[in-house]
């Protein structure tokens, strides 16, 4: 007990708790190496700051407490801010212009209080040491329980008759994020997309009149790839990070991949998500809060830049050049690399049939190119994020059509007997362009089946029923279709 009063173990325990708690919140989406790396950097920062404050004050416990409370504000800034935003009576101070000065003022008052009350520092030290030991122990137990609990299997059983499968062509599932359906393009944008539609028809694609069940990527993909609706309660207007993590976990262990694997397929992940043991290679985008990003999202500098960067003038963003490029151009780099990787994949020799899932963040904003492939300036990119422009979107859509066309022609040339699926997870989610949020459910879908057996299609197939349709028409299955329903999720993607 004497040591707990005398030595500030809480400085190291704070980092340990931060890493443990983040591991519990993001279990399955972050690796031990990522946690350890983040923790090491934080520990080095705390040690450096403590040494600096101690050299100035020459008071061990006072310096430790100053660093502890400062680091707590820095590491858990996002958690404090999210808590304030969740309580209606604090809505007045949730803006950064009020919240940050108030937090800094409270921190300054606390430091002044500690400076005057030197005699109570051992008691505060004892309290913080004991408190963090308890917190760390609880989270450590939680991590161990999560680690050794049985792997959760998909609850829904599918009456899949593997013996009835007579052919196993390669499948290319090409997902283009936020690509609107023809109805949305016509009603909201007065654009008929005739040239691209003709290209699909000329290459023997069958357009399907589809709608998404959710107008947000995490929810739409989790539902589609598991062929069922989201069965857990969620916050319909602003899903929490925990709910987003649940959707990513559902995508990672989706039923569709299990069924294809059981048929003897190899799964190739060219998406932005992790799939079972196939980790995503496309992590430059700022679309997902996964891996170490999910752990560090609540840190002050990351949260402030994430929330305020889109509204900052380019001159100010020049202070953060690396983050600026990541924020603005992450999707662009991933899209470029993804297209190249598909062409490389087509050159491989493979023995087993392949299911390839590619997820392009286009024509999802930012709109990097015009219809001729010319780069859009940084200034316009940031401006379009805050004030979306119809002409810019349609120009980028035309460029996206060129990318899709190139990939389809390459697949048909190298692997003409494969199934090719062009699809979007949902439609356009830009309210001040579409004018009607229901338009965001009209997604796009066209399929190429080499055997030309398309079966009967309903007037509208929602995404949750797409893979049952694929299995029924191409793999001789008789999976049941679910009733078509729409669930709005007000998210910016």
Coordinates of C-alpha atoms in Angstrom, one line a residue:
X1 CA 0.0 0.0 0.0
X2 CA 2.9 2.3 0.8
X3 CA 4.3 1.9 -2.7
X4 CA 0.9 2.7 -4.2
X5 CA 1.0 6.0 -2.4
X6 CA 4.6 6.8 -3.3
X7 CA 5.0 5.8 -6.9
X8 CA 2.9 6.9 -9.9
X9 CA 2.3 3.5 -11.5
X10 CA -0.9 5.1 -12.9
X11 CA 1.2 6.7 -15.7
X12 CA 2.0 3.3 -17.2
X13 CA -1.4 1.8 -16.2
X14 CA -3.1 4.6 -18.2
X15 CA -1.5 3.4 -21.4
X16 CA -2.2 -0.2 -20.5
X17 CA -5.8 0.6 -19.8
X18 CA -6.2 2.6 -23.1
X19 CA -4.9 -0.3 -25.1
X20 CA -6.9 -3.0 -23.2
X21 CA -10.1 -1.0 -23.4
X22 CA -9.6 -0.3 -27.1
X23 CA -9.0 -4.0 -27.7
X24 CA -12.3 -4.9 -26.0
X25 CA -14.2 -2.3 -27.9
X26 CA -12.7 -3.3 -31.3
X27 CA -12.1 -7.0 -30.7
X28 CA -11.5 -8.9 -33.9
X29 CA -10.8 -5.7 -35.9
X30 CA -7.3 -5.0 -34.5
X31 CA -4.2 -7.1 -34.1
X32 CA -1.9 -7.5 -31.1
X33 CA 0.9 -5.9 -33.0
X34 CA -1.2 -2.8 -33.8
X35 CA -2.2 -2.4 -30.2
X36 CA 1.4 -2.9 -29.0
X37 CA 2.7 -0.3 -31.5
X38 CA 0.2 2.3 -30.5
X39 CA 0.8 1.6 -26.9
X40 CA 4.6 2.0 -27.3
X41 CA 4.3 5.4 -28.9
X42 CA 1.9 6.6 -26.2
X43 CA 4.2 5.3 -23.5
X44 CA 7.2 7.1 -25.1
X45 CA 5.2 10.3 -25.2
X46 CA 4.2 10.1 -21.6
X47 CA 7.7 9.3 -20.4
X48 CA 9.1 12.3 -22.4
X49 CA 6.4 14.6 -21.1
X50 CA 6.8 13.4 -17.5
X51 CA 10.6 14.0 -17.7
X52 CA 10.1 17.5 -19.0
X53 CA 7.5 18.5 -16.3
X54 CA 9.6 16.9 -13.6
X55 CA 12.7 18.9 -14.7
X56 CA 10.7 22.0 -14.4
X57 CA 8.8 21.3 -11.1
X58 CA 11.2 18.9 -9.3
X59 CA 8.1 17.3 -7.7
X60 CA 7.6 13.6 -8.6
X61 CA 3.9 13.1 -7.8
X62 CA 2.9 16.6 -8.9
X63 CA 4.6 16.1 -12.3
X64 CA 3.1 12.7 -12.7
X65 CA -0.4 13.9 -11.9
X66 CA -0.1 16.8 -14.3
X67 CA 1.0 14.4 -17.1
X68 CA -1.7 11.9 -16.2
X69 CA -4.6 14.3 -16.4
X70 CA -3.2 16.0 -19.5
X71 CA -2.7 12.6 -21.2
X72 CA -6.2 11.5 -20.1
X73 CA -7.7 14.5 -21.9
X74 CA -5.6 13.8 -24.9
X75 CA -6.1 10.1 -25.2
X76 CA -9.8 10.0 -24.3
X77 CA -10.8 13.3 -25.9
X78 CA -13.2 11.6 -28.3
X79 CA -14.9 9.6 -25.6
X80 CA -15.5 12.7 -23.5
X81 CA -16.8 14.6 -26.6
X82 CA -19.1 11.7 -27.6
X83 CA -20.5 11.6 -24.0
X84 CA -21.3 15.3 -24.1
X85 CA -22.9 14.9 -27.5
X86 CA -25.1 12.1 -26.2
X87 CA -26.7 14.2 -23.5
X88 CA -29.2 16.7 -24.8
X89 CA -28.8 19.2 -21.9
X90 CA -25.1 19.6 -23.0
X91 CA -25.9 20.2 -26.6
X92 CA -25.0 23.9 -26.3
X93 CA -21.3 23.1 -25.5
X94 CA -20.8 20.1 -28.0
X95 CA -19.3 22.4 -30.6
X96 CA -15.5 22.4 -30.6
X97 CA -15.4 26.2 -30.2
X98 CA -16.9 25.7 -26.7
X99 CA -15.9 22.1 -25.7
X100 CA -12.2 22.4 -26.2
X101 CA -11.7 25.7 -24.3
X102 CA -13.9 24.4 -21.5
X103 CA -11.9 21.2 -21.2
X104 CA -8.6 23.1 -21.3
X105 CA -9.9 25.5 -18.6
X106 CA -10.9 22.6 -16.3
X107 CA -7.6 21.0 -16.8
X108 CA -5.8 24.2 -15.9
X109 CA -7.9 24.6 -12.8
X110 CA -7.2 21.1 -11.8
X111 CA -3.4 21.6 -12.1
X112 CA -3.6 24.8 -10.0
X113 CA -5.6 22.9 -7.4
X114 CA -3.0 20.1 -7.3
X115 CA -0.2 22.7 -7.0
X116 CA -1.8 24.2 -3.9
X117 CA -2.8 20.9 -2.3
X118 CA 0.6 19.1 -2.3
X119 CA -0.3 17.3 0.9
X120 CA -3.1 15.3 -0.7
X121 CA -1.1 14.1 -3.7
X122 CA -0.2 10.7 -2.1
X123 CA -3.9 10.0 -1.5
X124 CA -4.7 10.9 -5.1
X125 CA -1.8 8.7 -6.2
X126 CA -3.1 5.8 -4.2
X127 CA -6.6 6.3 -5.6
X128 CA -5.5 6.4 -9.2
X129 CA -3.2 3.4 -8.8
X130 CA -5.9 1.3 -7.3
X131 CA -8.6 2.5 -9.7
X132 CA -6.5 1.7 -12.8
X133 CA -5.4 -1.6 -11.5
X134 CA -9.1 -2.6 -11.2
X135 CA -10.0 -1.2 -14.6
X136 CA -7.0 -3.0 -16.2
X137 CA -7.9 -6.2 -14.5
X138 CA -11.6 -6.0 -15.7
X139 CA -10.6 -5.3 -19.3
X140 CA -7.9 -8.0 -19.2
X141 CA -10.4 -10.5 -18.1
X142 CA -12.8 -9.3 -20.9
X143 CA -10.0 -9.7 -23.5
X144 CA -9.3 -13.2 -22.3
X145 CA -12.9 -14.2 -22.4
X146 CA -13.3 -12.8 -25.9
X147 CA -10.1 -14.6 -27.0
X148 CA -11.1 -18.0 -25.7
X149 CA -14.8 -17.9 -26.3
X150 CA -16.1 -20.3 -29.1
X151 CA -16.1 -18.7 -32.5
X152 CA -19.6 -17.4 -33.2
X153 CA -21.1 -19.1 -36.2
X154 CA -23.8 -17.6 -38.4
X155 CA -27.0 -18.4 -36.7
X156 CA -29.0 -18.8 -39.9
X157 CA -28.8 -22.2 -41.5
X158 CA -29.3 -22.4 -45.3
X159 CA -30.7 -25.5 -47.0
X160 CA -27.8 -25.5 -49.5
X161 CA -27.7 -28.7 -51.5
X162 CA -24.0 -29.0 -52.5
X163 CA -24.6 -32.3 -54.4
X164 CA -26.9 -30.4 -56.8
X165 CA -24.1 -28.0 -57.9
X166 CA -23.1 -29.0 -61.4
X167 CA -20.8 -26.1 -62.5
X168 CA -18.4 -23.9 -60.6
X169 CA -17.4 -20.9 -62.8
X170 CA -15.2 -18.2 -61.4
X171 CA -17.2 -15.3 -59.9
X172 CA -16.1 -11.7 -60.0
X173 CA -18.2 -9.6 -57.6
X174 CA -17.5 -6.0 -58.5
X175 CA -19.0 -3.6 -56.0
X176 CA -18.9 0.1 -56.8
X177 CA -19.9 2.2 -53.7
X178 CA -22.8 4.6 -53.9
X179 CA -23.5 4.0 -57.6
X180 CA -27.1 5.1 -58.2
X181 CA -29.7 3.1 -60.0
X182 CA -31.2 4.3 -63.2
X183 CA -34.4 5.5 -61.5
X184 CA -32.3 7.7 -59.1
X185 CA -30.1 9.0 -62.0
X186 CA -33.2 9.9 -64.0
X187 CA -35.3 11.4 -61.2
X188 CA -32.6 13.1 -59.2
X189 CA -30.0 14.0 -61.8
X190 CA -31.9 14.0 -65.1
X191 CA -29.2 11.7 -66.5
X192 CA -30.0 8.5 -68.5
X193 CA -26.5 6.9 -68.5
X194 CA -27.3 5.6 -71.9
X195 CA -23.8 5.0 -73.1
X196 CA -22.8 2.8 -70.2
X197 CA -26.1 0.9 -70.2
X198 CA -25.6 0.1 -73.9
X199 CA -22.1 -1.1 -73.1
X200 CA -23.5 -3.6 -70.6
X201 CA -26.1 -4.8 -73.1
X202 CA -23.6 -5.2 -75.9
X203 CA -21.5 -7.4 -73.6
X204 CA -24.5 -9.7 -72.8
X205 CA -25.1 -8.3 -69.3
X206 CA -28.6 -8.5 -67.9
X207 CA -29.7 -5.4 -65.9
X208 CA -31.5 -6.1 -62.7
X209 CA -34.0 -3.7 -61.2
X210 CA -32.5 -3.7 -57.7
X211 CA -32.8 -1.7 -54.5
X212 CA -30.7 -1.8 -51.4
X213 CA -32.3 -2.6 -48.1
X214 CA -30.1 -0.1 -46.2
X215 CA -28.7 3.1 -47.5
X216 CA -25.4 2.8 -45.6
X217 CA -22.4 0.6 -46.7
X218 CA -21.8 -1.3 -43.4
X219 CA -25.4 -2.3 -43.1
X220 CA -26.1 -3.0 -46.7
X221 CA -23.0 -5.2 -47.2
X222 CA -23.5 -7.1 -43.9
X223 CA -27.1 -7.8 -44.9
X224 CA -26.3 -8.8 -48.5
X225 CA -23.4 -11.0 -47.7
X226 CA -25.3 -12.9 -45.0
X227 CA -28.6 -13.0 -47.0
X228 CA -30.6 -11.8 -44.0
X229 CA -31.6 -8.6 -42.3
X230 CA -29.6 -7.1 -39.5
X231 CA -31.2 -8.8 -36.5
X232 CA -29.7 -6.6 -33.8
X233 CA -31.1 -3.3 -32.6
X234 CA -29.1 -0.3 -33.8
X235 CA -29.3 3.5 -33.7
X236 CA -31.0 4.2 -37.0
X237 CA -30.0 7.9 -37.4
X238 CA -26.3 7.8 -36.1
X239 CA -25.0 4.3 -35.6
X240 CA -22.4 4.0 -32.9
X241 CA -18.8 2.9 -33.4
X242 CA -19.8 -0.4 -31.6
X243 CA -22.6 -1.0 -34.1
X244 CA -20.3 -0.2 -37.0
X245 CA -17.8 -2.7 -35.6
X246 CA -20.6 -5.3 -35.3
X247 CA -21.4 -4.8 -39.0
X248 CA -17.7 -5.2 -40.0
X249 CA -17.6 -8.4 -38.0
X250 CA -20.7 -9.7 -39.8
X251 CA -19.1 -8.9 -43.1
X252 CA -15.8 -10.6 -42.1
X253 CA -17.6 -13.9 -41.3
X254 CA -20.4 -13.7 -43.9
X255 CA -22.4 -16.7 -44.9
X256 CA -21.9 -16.1 -48.6
X257 CA -18.1 -16.7 -48.3
X258 CA -18.7 -19.8 -46.2
X259 CA -21.0 -21.3 -48.9
X260 CA -18.6 -20.6 -51.7
X261 CA -15.7 -22.1 -49.7
X262 CA -17.8 -25.2 -49.0
X263 CA -18.3 -25.6 -52.7
X264 CA -14.6 -25.6 -53.2
X265 CA -14.0 -22.0 -54.1
X266 CA -11.0 -19.9 -53.0
X267 CA -12.0 -16.5 -51.7
X268 CA -10.0 -13.5 -52.9
X269 CA -10.4 -10.3 -51.0
X270 CA -10.0 -7.2 -53.0
X271 CA -12.3 -5.2 -50.8
X272 CA -12.0 -2.5 -48.1
X273 CA -13.1 -5.1 -45.4
X274 CA -11.3 -7.9 -43.7
X275 CA -12.7 -11.3 -44.7
X276 CA -11.9 -14.1 -42.2
X277 CA -8.2 -14.6 -42.5
X278 CA -8.0 -12.4 -45.7
X279 CA -7.0 -9.0 -44.4
X280 CA -7.8 -6.0 -46.7
X281 CA -4.9 -4.5 -48.5
X282 CA -6.7 -1.2 -49.1
X283 CA -6.3 0.8 -46.0
X284 CA -5.3 4.2 -47.3
X285 CA -8.9 5.3 -47.3
X286 CA -10.5 7.1 -44.4
X287 CA -13.7 5.2 -44.9
X288 CA -13.3 2.6 -42.2
X289 CA -12.3 2.9 -38.6
X290 CA -10.5 -0.4 -38.5
X291 CA -7.1 -1.7 -37.3
X292 CA -5.0 0.8 -35.3
X293 CA -7.2 3.6 -36.6
X294 CA -10.1 2.3 -34.5
X295 CA -7.9 2.3 -31.4
X296 CA -6.6 5.8 -31.9
X297 CA -9.8 7.4 -33.2
X298 CA -10.6 9.0 -29.8
X299 CA -7.1 10.7 -29.5
X300 CA -7.4 14.4 -29.5
X301 CA -5.4 15.2 -32.7
X302 CA -7.0 12.4 -34.7
X303 CA -10.5 13.3 -33.7
X304 CA -10.1 17.1 -34.3
X305 CA -8.5 16.7 -37.7
X306 CA -11.1 14.1 -38.7
X307 CA -14.0 16.3 -37.7
X308 CA -12.7 19.7 -38.7
X309 CA -10.3 19.0 -41.7
X310 CA -13.0 19.0 -44.4
X311 CA -14.0 22.5 -43.5
X312 CA -10.4 23.8 -43.1
X313 CA -9.0 25.9 -45.9
X314 CA -6.2 24.2 -47.9
X315 CA -3.6 26.6 -46.5
X316 CA -4.3 25.5 -43.0
X317 CA -4.4 21.8 -44.0
X318 CA -0.9 22.3 -45.3
X319 CA 0.2 22.1 -41.7
X320 CA -0.7 18.4 -41.8
X321 CA 0.6 17.3 -45.2
X322 CA 0.6 13.5 -44.6
X323 CA -2.8 13.5 -43.0
X324 CA -4.1 15.8 -45.7
X325 CA -3.1 13.4 -48.5
X326 CA -4.6 10.5 -46.5
X327 CA -7.8 12.4 -45.9
X328 CA -8.3 13.7 -49.4
X329 CA -6.6 11.1 -51.6
X330 CA -6.8 7.8 -49.6
X331 CA -9.8 6.5 -51.6
X332 CA -8.0 7.5 -54.9
X333 CA -4.9 5.5 -54.1
X334 CA -6.9 2.5 -53.1
X335 CA -9.1 2.6 -56.2
X336 CA -6.0 2.8 -58.4
X337 CA -4.2 0.0 -56.7
X338 CA -7.4 -2.1 -56.7
X339 CA -7.8 -1.9 -60.5
X340 CA -4.2 -2.8 -61.0
X341 CA -4.5 -5.8 -58.6
X342 CA -7.5 -7.2 -60.5
X343 CA -5.5 -7.1 -63.8
X344 CA -2.6 -8.9 -62.0
X345 CA -5.0 -11.4 -60.6
X346 CA -6.3 -12.2 -64.1
X347 CA -2.8 -13.3 -65.1
X348 CA -2.5 -15.9 -62.3
X349 CA -2.8 -19.6 -62.9
X350 CA -5.4 -21.0 -60.5
X351 CA -6.5 -24.6 -59.9
X352 CA -9.6 -24.1 -57.8
X353 CA -12.6 -22.0 -58.8
X354 CA -12.3 -18.4 -57.5
X355 CA -14.7 -15.9 -55.9
X356 CA -13.3 -12.4 -56.0
X357 CA -14.9 -9.6 -54.1
X358 CA -13.7 -6.1 -55.2
X359 CA -15.0 -3.0 -53.5
X360 CA -14.3 0.3 -55.2
X361 CA -15.0 3.6 -53.3
X362 CA -16.3 5.2 -56.5
X363 CA -18.4 7.1 -57.5
X364 CA -18.4 7.7 -53.8
X365 CA -17.0 11.1 -52.9
X366 CA -14.5 12.7 -53.1
X367 CA -14.8 13.0 -56.9
X368 CA -11.1 12.8 -58.0
X369 CA -11.5 13.0 -61.8
X370 CA -13.7 14.6 -64.4
X371 CA -15.2 12.5 -67.2
X372 CA -12.0 12.8 -69.3
X373 CA -9.8 11.5 -66.4
X374 CA -8.3 14.9 -65.5
X375 CA -7.5 15.5 -61.9
X376 CA -9.7 17.6 -59.7
X377 CA -7.9 20.2 -57.6
X378 CA -7.5 19.7 -53.8
X379 CA -9.5 22.9 -53.2
X380 CA -12.5 21.7 -55.3
X381 CA -12.3 18.2 -53.6
X382 CA -12.6 19.7 -50.2
X383 CA -15.3 22.1 -51.3
X384 CA -17.3 19.3 -52.9
X385 CA -17.2 17.3 -49.6
X386 CA -19.0 20.2 -47.9
X387 CA -21.1 21.3 -50.8
X388 CA -21.6 18.5 -53.2
X389 CA -21.9 19.5 -56.8
X390 CA -24.2 17.7 -59.3
X391 CA -22.0 18.3 -62.3
X392 CA -18.9 17.1 -60.5
X393 CA -20.6 14.0 -59.4
X394 CA -21.9 13.1 -62.9
X395 CA -18.6 13.8 -64.4
X396 CA -16.9 11.4 -61.9
X397 CA -19.7 8.9 -62.6
X398 CA -18.8 8.9 -66.3
X399 CA -15.1 8.3 -65.3
X400 CA -16.3 5.5 -63.1
X401 CA -18.1 4.0 -66.1
X402 CA -14.8 3.9 -67.9
X403 CA -13.1 2.0 -65.0
X404 CA -16.0 -0.5 -64.9
X405 CA -15.8 -1.0 -68.7
X406 CA -12.1 -1.6 -68.6
X407 CA -12.3 -4.2 -65.9
X408 CA -15.3 -6.0 -67.5
X409 CA -13.5 -6.2 -70.9
X410 CA -10.3 -7.5 -69.2
X411 CA -12.2 -10.2 -67.3
X412 CA -14.1 -11.3 -70.4
X413 CA -10.9 -11.5 -72.4
X414 CA -9.0 -13.5 -69.9
X415 CA -11.8 -15.5 -68.3
X416 CA -14.8 -15.5 -70.6
X417 CA -16.6 -18.4 -68.8
X418 CA -16.8 -16.5 -65.5
X419 CA -19.7 -15.0 -63.8
X420 CA -19.4 -11.2 -63.6
X421 CA -21.5 -9.1 -61.2
X422 CA -21.5 -5.3 -61.4
X423 CA -23.3 -3.9 -58.4
X424 CA -23.5 -1.1 -55.9
X425 CA -24.3 -1.3 -52.2
X426 CA -26.7 1.6 -52.3
X427 CA -27.5 4.7 -54.3
X428 CA -26.5 8.3 -53.9
X429 CA -26.6 9.6 -50.3
X430 CA -26.2 13.3 -51.0
X431 CA -29.5 14.7 -49.7
X432 CA -29.2 18.2 -51.2
X433 CA -28.6 16.6 -54.6
X434 CA -31.1 13.7 -54.6
X435 CA -33.8 15.7 -52.8
X436 CA -35.4 12.6 -51.5
X437 CA -33.6 10.1 -49.2
X438 CA -35.6 7.2 -50.8
X439 CA -33.6 7.7 -53.9
X440 CA -30.5 6.5 -52.0
X441 CA -32.0 2.9 -52.0
X442 CA -32.0 2.6 -55.8
X443 CA -28.7 1.0 -56.5
X444 CA -27.3 -0.5 -59.7
X445 CA -26.9 -4.1 -60.7
X446 CA -26.1 -6.0 -63.9
X447 CA -25.0 -9.6 -64.2
X448 CA -23.2 -11.7 -66.8
X449 CA -23.9 -15.4 -66.7
X450 CA -21.9 -17.3 -69.4
X451 CA -24.7 -20.0 -69.6
X452 CA -27.3 -17.2 -70.2
X453 CA -29.6 -18.8 -67.7
X454 CA -31.0 -15.8 -65.8
X455 CA -34.2 -17.4 -64.5
X456 CA -37.2 -15.5 -63.5
X457 CA -36.6 -12.2 -61.7
X458 CA -39.1 -10.2 -59.7
X459 CA -39.8 -6.6 -60.7
X460 CA -37.4 -5.6 -58.0
X461 CA -34.7 -7.6 -56.2
X462 CA -33.4 -6.1 -53.1
X463 CA -29.8 -6.7 -52.1
X464 CA -30.7 -9.2 -49.3
X465 CA -32.1 -11.5 -52.0
X466 CA -29.3 -11.1 -54.6
X467 CA -27.1 -14.0 -53.6
X468 CA -30.1 -16.4 -53.1
X469 CA -31.0 -15.4 -56.7
X470 CA -27.4 -16.1 -57.8
X471 CA -27.4 -19.5 -56.1
X472 CA -30.8 -20.5 -57.4
X473 CA -30.1 -19.6 -61.0
X474 CA -26.5 -20.7 -61.3
X475 CA -26.0 -23.4 -58.6
X476 CA -29.4 -25.3 -58.8
X477 CA -30.5 -24.2 -55.4
X478 CA -33.9 -23.5 -54.0
X479 CA -33.2 -20.9 -51.4
X480 CA -36.1 -18.9 -50.1
X481 CA -36.4 -15.2 -50.8
X482 CA -37.0 -12.8 -47.9
X483 CA -39.7 -10.1 -48.0
X484 CA -38.3 -6.9 -49.5
X485 CA -38.0 -4.1 -46.9
X486 CA -36.2 -0.8 -46.7
X487 CA -34.4 0.6 -43.6
X488 CA -33.1 4.1 -43.7
X489 CA -29.7 4.7 -42.0
X490 CA -28.8 8.4 -42.0
X491 CA -25.0 8.1 -42.5
X492 CA -22.8 10.1 -44.9
X493 CA -21.8 7.0 -46.9

